[in-house]
PDB file of C-alpha atoms in Angstrom:
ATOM      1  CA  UNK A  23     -25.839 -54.853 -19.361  1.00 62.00           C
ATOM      2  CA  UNK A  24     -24.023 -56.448 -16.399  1.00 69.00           C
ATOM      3  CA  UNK A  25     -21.781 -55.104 -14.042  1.00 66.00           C
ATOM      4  CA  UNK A  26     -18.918 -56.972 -15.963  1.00 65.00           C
ATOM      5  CA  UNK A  27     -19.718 -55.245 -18.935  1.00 66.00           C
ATOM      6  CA  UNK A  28     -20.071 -51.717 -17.079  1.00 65.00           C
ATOM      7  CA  UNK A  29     -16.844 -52.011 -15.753  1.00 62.00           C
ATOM      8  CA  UNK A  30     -14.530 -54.239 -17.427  1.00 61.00           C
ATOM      9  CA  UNK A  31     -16.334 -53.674 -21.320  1.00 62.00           C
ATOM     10  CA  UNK A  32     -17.308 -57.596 -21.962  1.00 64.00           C
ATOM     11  CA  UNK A  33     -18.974 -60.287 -19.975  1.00 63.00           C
ATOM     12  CA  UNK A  34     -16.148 -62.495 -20.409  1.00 64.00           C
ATOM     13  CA  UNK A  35     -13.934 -62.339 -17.916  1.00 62.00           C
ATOM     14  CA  UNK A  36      -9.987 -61.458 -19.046  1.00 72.00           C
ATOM     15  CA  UNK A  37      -7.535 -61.161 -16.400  1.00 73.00           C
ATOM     16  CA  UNK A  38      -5.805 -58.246 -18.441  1.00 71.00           C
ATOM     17  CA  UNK A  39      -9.230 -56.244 -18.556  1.00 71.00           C
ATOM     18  CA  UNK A  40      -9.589 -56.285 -14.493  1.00 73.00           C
ATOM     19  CA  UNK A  41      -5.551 -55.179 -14.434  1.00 78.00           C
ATOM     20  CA  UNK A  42      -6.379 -52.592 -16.325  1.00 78.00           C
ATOM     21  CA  UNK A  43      -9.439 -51.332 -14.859  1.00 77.00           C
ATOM     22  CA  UNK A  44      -7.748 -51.481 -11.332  1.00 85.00           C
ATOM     23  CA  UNK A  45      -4.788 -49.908 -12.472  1.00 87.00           C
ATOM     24  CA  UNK A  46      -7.578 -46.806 -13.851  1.00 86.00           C
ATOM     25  CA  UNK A  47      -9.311 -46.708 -10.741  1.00 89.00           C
ATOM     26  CA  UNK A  48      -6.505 -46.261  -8.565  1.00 92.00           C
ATOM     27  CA  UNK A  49      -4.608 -43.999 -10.301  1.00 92.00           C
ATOM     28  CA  UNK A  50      -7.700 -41.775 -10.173  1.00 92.00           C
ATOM     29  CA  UNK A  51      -8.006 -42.450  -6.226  1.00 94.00           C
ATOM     30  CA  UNK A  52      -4.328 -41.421  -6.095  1.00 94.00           C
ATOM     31  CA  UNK A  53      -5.144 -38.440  -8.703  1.00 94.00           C
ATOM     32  CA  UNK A  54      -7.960 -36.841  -6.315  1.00 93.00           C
ATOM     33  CA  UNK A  55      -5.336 -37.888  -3.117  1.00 93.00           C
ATOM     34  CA  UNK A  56      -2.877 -35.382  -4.738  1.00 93.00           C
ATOM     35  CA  UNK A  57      -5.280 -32.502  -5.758  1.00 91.00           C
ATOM     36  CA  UNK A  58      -6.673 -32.715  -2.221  1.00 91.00           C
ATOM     37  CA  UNK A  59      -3.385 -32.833   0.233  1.00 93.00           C
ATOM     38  CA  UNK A  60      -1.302 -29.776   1.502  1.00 93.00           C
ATOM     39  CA  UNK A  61       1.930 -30.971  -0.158  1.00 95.00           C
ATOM     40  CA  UNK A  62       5.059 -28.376  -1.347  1.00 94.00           C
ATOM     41  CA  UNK A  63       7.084 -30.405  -4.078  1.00 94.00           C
ATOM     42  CA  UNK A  64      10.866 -29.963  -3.948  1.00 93.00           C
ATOM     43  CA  UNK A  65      12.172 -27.595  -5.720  1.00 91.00           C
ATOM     44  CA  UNK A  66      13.481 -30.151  -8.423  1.00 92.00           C
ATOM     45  CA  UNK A  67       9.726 -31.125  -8.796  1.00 90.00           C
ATOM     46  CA  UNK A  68       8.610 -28.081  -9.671  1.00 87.00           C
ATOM     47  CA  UNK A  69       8.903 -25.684 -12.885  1.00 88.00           C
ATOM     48  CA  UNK A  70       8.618 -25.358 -16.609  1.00 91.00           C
ATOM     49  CA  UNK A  71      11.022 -28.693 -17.001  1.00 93.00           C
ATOM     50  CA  UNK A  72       8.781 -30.786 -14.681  1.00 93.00           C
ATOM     51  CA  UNK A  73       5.495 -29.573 -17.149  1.00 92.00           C
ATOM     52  CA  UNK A  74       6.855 -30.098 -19.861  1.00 95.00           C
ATOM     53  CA  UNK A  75       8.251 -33.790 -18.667  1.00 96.00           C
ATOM     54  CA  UNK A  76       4.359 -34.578 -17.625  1.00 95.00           C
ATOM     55  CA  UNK A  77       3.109 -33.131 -21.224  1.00 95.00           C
ATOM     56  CA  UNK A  78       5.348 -35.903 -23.026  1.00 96.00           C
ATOM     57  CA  UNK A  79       4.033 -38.298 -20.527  1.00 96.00           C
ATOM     58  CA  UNK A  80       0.500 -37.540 -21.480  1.00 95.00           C
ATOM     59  CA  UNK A  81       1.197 -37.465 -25.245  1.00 94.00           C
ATOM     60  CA  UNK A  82       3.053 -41.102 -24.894  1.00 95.00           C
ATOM     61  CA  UNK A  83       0.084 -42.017 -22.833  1.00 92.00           C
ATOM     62  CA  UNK A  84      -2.764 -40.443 -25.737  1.00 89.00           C
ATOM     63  CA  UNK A  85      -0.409 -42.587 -28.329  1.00 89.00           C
ATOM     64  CA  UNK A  86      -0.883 -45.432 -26.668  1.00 88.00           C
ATOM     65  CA  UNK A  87      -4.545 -45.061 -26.650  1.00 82.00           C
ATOM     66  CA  UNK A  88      -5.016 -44.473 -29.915  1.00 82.00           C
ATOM     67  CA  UNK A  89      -2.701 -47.494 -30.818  1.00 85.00           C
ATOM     68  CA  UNK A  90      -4.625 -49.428 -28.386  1.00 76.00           C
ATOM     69  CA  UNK A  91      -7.901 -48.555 -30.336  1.00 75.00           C
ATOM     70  CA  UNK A  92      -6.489 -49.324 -33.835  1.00 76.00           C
ATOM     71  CA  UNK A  93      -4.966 -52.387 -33.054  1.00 78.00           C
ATOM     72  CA  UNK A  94      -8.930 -53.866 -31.713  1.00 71.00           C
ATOM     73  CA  UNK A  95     -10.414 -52.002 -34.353  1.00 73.00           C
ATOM     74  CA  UNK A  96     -11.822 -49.468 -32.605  1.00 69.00           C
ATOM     75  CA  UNK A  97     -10.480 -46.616 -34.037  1.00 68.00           C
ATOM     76  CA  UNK A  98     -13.644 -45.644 -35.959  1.00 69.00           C
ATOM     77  CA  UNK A  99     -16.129 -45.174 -32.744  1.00 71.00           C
ATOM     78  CA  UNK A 100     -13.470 -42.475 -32.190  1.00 69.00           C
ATOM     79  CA  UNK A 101     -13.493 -41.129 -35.338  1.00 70.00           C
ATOM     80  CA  UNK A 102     -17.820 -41.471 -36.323  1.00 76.00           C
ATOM     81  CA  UNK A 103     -18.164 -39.257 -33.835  1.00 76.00           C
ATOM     82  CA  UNK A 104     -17.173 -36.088 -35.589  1.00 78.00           C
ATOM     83  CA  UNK A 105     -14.144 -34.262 -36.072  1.00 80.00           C
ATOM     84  CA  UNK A 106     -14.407 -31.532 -33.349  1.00 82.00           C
ATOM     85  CA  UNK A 107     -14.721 -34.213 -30.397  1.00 80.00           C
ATOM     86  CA  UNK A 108     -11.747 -36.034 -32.084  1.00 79.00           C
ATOM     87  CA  UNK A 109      -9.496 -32.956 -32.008  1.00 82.00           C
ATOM     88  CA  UNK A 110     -10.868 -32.764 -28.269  1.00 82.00           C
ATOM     89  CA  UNK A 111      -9.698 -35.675 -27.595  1.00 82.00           C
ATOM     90  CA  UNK A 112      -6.261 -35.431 -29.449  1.00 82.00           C
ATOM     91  CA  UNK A 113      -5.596 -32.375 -28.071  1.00 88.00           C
ATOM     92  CA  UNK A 114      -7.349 -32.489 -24.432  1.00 91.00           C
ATOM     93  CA  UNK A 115      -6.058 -36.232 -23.171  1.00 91.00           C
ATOM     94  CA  UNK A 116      -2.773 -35.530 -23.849  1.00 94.00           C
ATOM     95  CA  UNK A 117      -2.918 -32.622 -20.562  1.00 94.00           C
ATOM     96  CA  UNK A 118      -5.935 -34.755 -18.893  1.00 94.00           C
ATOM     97  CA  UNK A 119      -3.302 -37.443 -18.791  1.00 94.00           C
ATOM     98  CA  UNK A 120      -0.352 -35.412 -18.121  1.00 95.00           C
ATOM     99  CA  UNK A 121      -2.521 -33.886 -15.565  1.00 95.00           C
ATOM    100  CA  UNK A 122      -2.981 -37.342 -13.852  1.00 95.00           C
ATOM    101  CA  UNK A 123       0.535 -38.714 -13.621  1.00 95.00           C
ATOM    102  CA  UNK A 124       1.580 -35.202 -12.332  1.00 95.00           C
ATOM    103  CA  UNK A 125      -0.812 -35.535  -9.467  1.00 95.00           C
ATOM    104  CA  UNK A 126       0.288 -38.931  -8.417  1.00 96.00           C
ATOM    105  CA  UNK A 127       3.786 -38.783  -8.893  1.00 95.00           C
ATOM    106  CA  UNK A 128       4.181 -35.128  -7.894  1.00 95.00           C
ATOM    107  CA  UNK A 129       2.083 -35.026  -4.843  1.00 95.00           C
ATOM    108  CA  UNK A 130       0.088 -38.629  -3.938  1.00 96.00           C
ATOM    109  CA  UNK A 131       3.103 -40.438  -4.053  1.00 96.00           C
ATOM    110  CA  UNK A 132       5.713 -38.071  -2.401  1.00 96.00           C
ATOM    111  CA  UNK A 133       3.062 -36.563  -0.189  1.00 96.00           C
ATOM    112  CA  UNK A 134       2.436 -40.265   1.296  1.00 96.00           C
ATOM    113  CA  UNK A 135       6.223 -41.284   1.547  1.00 97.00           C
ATOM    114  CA  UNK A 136       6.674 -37.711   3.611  1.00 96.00           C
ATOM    115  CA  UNK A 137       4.125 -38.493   6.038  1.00 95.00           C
ATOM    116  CA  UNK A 138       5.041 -41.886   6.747  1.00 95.00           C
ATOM    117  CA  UNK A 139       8.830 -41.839   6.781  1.00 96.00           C
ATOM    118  CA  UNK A 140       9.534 -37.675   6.467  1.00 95.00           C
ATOM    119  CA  UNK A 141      11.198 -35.669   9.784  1.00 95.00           C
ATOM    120  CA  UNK A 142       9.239 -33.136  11.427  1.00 96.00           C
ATOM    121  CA  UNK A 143       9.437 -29.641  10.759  1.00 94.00           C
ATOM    122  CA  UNK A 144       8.207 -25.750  11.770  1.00 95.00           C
ATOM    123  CA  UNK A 145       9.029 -23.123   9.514  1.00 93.00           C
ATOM    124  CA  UNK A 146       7.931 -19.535   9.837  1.00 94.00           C
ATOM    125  CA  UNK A 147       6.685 -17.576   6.681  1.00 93.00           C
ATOM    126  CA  UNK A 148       5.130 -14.345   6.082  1.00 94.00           C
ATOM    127  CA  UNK A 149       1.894 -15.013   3.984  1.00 94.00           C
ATOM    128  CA  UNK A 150      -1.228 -13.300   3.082  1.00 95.00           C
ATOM    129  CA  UNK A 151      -5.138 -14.390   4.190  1.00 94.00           C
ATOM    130  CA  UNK A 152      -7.672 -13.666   1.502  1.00 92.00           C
ATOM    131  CA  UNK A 153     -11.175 -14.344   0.928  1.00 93.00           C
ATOM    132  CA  UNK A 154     -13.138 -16.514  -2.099  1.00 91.00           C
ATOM    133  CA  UNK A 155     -16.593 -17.080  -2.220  1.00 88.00           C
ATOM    134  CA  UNK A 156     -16.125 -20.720  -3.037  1.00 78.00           C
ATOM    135  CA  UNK A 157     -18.832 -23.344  -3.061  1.00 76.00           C
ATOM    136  CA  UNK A 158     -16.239 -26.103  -4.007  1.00 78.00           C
ATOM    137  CA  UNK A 159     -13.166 -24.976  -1.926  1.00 80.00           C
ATOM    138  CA  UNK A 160     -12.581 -23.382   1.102  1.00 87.00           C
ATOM    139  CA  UNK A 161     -13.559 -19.789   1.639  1.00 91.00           C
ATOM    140  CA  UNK A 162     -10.540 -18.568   3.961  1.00 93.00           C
ATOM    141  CA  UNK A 163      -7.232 -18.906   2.244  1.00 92.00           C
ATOM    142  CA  UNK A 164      -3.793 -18.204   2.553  1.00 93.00           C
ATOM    143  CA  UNK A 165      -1.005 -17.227   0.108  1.00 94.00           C
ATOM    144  CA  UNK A 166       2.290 -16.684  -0.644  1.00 92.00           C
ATOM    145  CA  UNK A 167       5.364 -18.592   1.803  1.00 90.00           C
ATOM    146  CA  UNK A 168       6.323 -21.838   0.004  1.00 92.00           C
ATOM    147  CA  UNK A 169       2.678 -22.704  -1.583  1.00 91.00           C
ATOM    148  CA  UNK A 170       4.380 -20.167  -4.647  1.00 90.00           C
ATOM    149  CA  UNK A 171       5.317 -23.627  -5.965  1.00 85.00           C
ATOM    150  CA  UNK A 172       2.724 -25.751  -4.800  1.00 89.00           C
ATOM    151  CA  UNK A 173      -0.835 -26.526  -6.381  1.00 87.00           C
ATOM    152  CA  UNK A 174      -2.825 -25.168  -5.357  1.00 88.00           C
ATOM    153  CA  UNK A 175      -1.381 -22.118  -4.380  1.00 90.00           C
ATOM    154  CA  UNK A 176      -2.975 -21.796  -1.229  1.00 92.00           C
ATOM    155  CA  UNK A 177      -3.964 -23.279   2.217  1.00 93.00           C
ATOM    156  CA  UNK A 178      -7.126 -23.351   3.600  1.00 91.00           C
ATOM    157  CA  UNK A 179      -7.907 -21.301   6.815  1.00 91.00           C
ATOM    158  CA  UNK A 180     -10.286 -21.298   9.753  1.00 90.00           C
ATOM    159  CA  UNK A 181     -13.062 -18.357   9.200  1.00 91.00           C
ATOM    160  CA  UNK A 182     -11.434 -17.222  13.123  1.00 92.00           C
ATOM    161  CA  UNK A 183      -8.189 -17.087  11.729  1.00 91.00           C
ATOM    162  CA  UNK A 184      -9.609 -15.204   8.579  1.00 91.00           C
ATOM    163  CA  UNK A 185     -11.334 -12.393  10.786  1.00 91.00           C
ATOM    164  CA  UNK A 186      -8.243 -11.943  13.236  1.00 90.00           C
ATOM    165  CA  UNK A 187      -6.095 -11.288  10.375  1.00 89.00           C
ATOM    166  CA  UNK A 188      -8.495 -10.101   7.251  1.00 90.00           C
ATOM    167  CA  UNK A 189      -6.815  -9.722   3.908  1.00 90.00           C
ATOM    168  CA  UNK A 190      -3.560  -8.707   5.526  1.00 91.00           C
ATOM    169  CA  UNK A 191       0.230 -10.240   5.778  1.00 94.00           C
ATOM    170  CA  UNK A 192       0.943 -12.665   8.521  1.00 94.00           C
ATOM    171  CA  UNK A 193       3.239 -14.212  10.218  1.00 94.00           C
ATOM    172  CA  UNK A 194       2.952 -17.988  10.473  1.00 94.00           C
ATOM    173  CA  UNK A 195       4.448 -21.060  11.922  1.00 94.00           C
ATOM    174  CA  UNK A 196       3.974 -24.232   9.144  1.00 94.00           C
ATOM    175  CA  UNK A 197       3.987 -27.644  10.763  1.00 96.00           C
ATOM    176  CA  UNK A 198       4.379 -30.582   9.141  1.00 96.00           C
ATOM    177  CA  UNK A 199       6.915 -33.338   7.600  1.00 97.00           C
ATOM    178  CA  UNK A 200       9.564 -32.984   5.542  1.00 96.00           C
ATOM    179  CA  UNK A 201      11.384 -35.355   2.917  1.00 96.00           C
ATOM    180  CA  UNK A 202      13.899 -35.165  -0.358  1.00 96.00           C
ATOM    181  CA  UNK A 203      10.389 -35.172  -2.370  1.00 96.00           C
ATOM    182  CA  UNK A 204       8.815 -31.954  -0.423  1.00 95.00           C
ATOM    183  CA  UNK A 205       6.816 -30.989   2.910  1.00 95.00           C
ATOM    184  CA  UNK A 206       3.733 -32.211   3.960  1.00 95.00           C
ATOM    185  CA  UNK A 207       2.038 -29.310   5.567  1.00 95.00           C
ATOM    186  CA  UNK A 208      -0.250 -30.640   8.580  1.00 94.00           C
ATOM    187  CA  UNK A 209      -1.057 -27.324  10.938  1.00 92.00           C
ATOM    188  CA  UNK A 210      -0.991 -23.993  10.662  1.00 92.00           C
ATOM    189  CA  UNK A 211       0.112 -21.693  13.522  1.00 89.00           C
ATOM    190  CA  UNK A 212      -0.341 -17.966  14.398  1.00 82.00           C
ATOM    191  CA  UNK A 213       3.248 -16.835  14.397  1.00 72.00           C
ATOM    192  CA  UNK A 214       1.581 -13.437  17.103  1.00 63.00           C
TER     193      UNK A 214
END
């Protein structure tokens, strides 16, 4: 098997194939860009509505798939592999994909615009340091302030900054840029 076939399923080479594959791979760059930034949606792109929007998406997108598989004739690859992974996949893609377009339209997307074109702001908030023993994360966290409607729900912290302030309320100055779509948060401050 070629790299062709790896990547693009067939040998031949078919213009909408590589659209579609780069279209994949960068909406999965942009995907781990938004789990990975400090980035507060607005309050508009945040709540039950703004779920339940993404859920359709991912359902429209899962419909398309499986249209997209019947149509080549696909459909039974899906399908010969047993019923349980099917209802995995009927009922898992639909958030995976939901999931997705969330993080790049919620936070890659916004979160870029803000830093390049957002004003600057400092904002003091009263949050809370905690600790995790995390091998995938940070350790040193911090709660509460506007990350209560933010994902994930917490910015990560020096281990100095953990052990001047351990698992107590702070006061804290948040730097960073601010636009229509949210704030980018870029430093954290001691507000002592």
């Amino acid at each position: 098997m070629g790299w062709k076939t790896a990547w693009l399923g067939s040998e031949t080479r078919i213009r909408r194939r590589v659209d579609i594959t780069l279209v994949s791979l960068g909406a999965g760059a942009l995907a781990l860009i938004g789990m990975s930034v400090d980035f507060v949606p607005a309050p508009a792109l945040h709540g039950m509505h703004v779920t339940l929007l993404f859920l359709v998406i991912g359902v429209i997108g899962t419909a398309g798939l499986l249209r997209h598989r019947d149509r080549h004739g696909r459909m039974h690859v899906l399908l010969d592999k047993g019923f349980p992974k099917f209802l995995f996949f009927f009922c898992g893609m639909p958030v995976l994909l939901g999931f997705v377009s969330w993080c790049v339209l919620v936070k890659a997307l916004p979160w870029a615009w803000t830093r390049a074109f957002g004003g600057e702001f400092r904002e003091s908030h009263i949050m809370k340091t905690y600790y995790v023993s995390s091998r995938r994360t940070c350790e040193y966290r911090l709660e509460g302030g506007p990350m209560e409607r933010a994902f994930p729900r917490y910015l990560c912290v020096s281990e100095t900054f953990y052990h001047r302030h351990p698992e107590e309320q702070v006061p804290v100055v948040l730097v960073g840029r601010r636009s229509p779509f949210g704030a980018s948060i870029v430093h954290i401050e001691s507000g002592r």
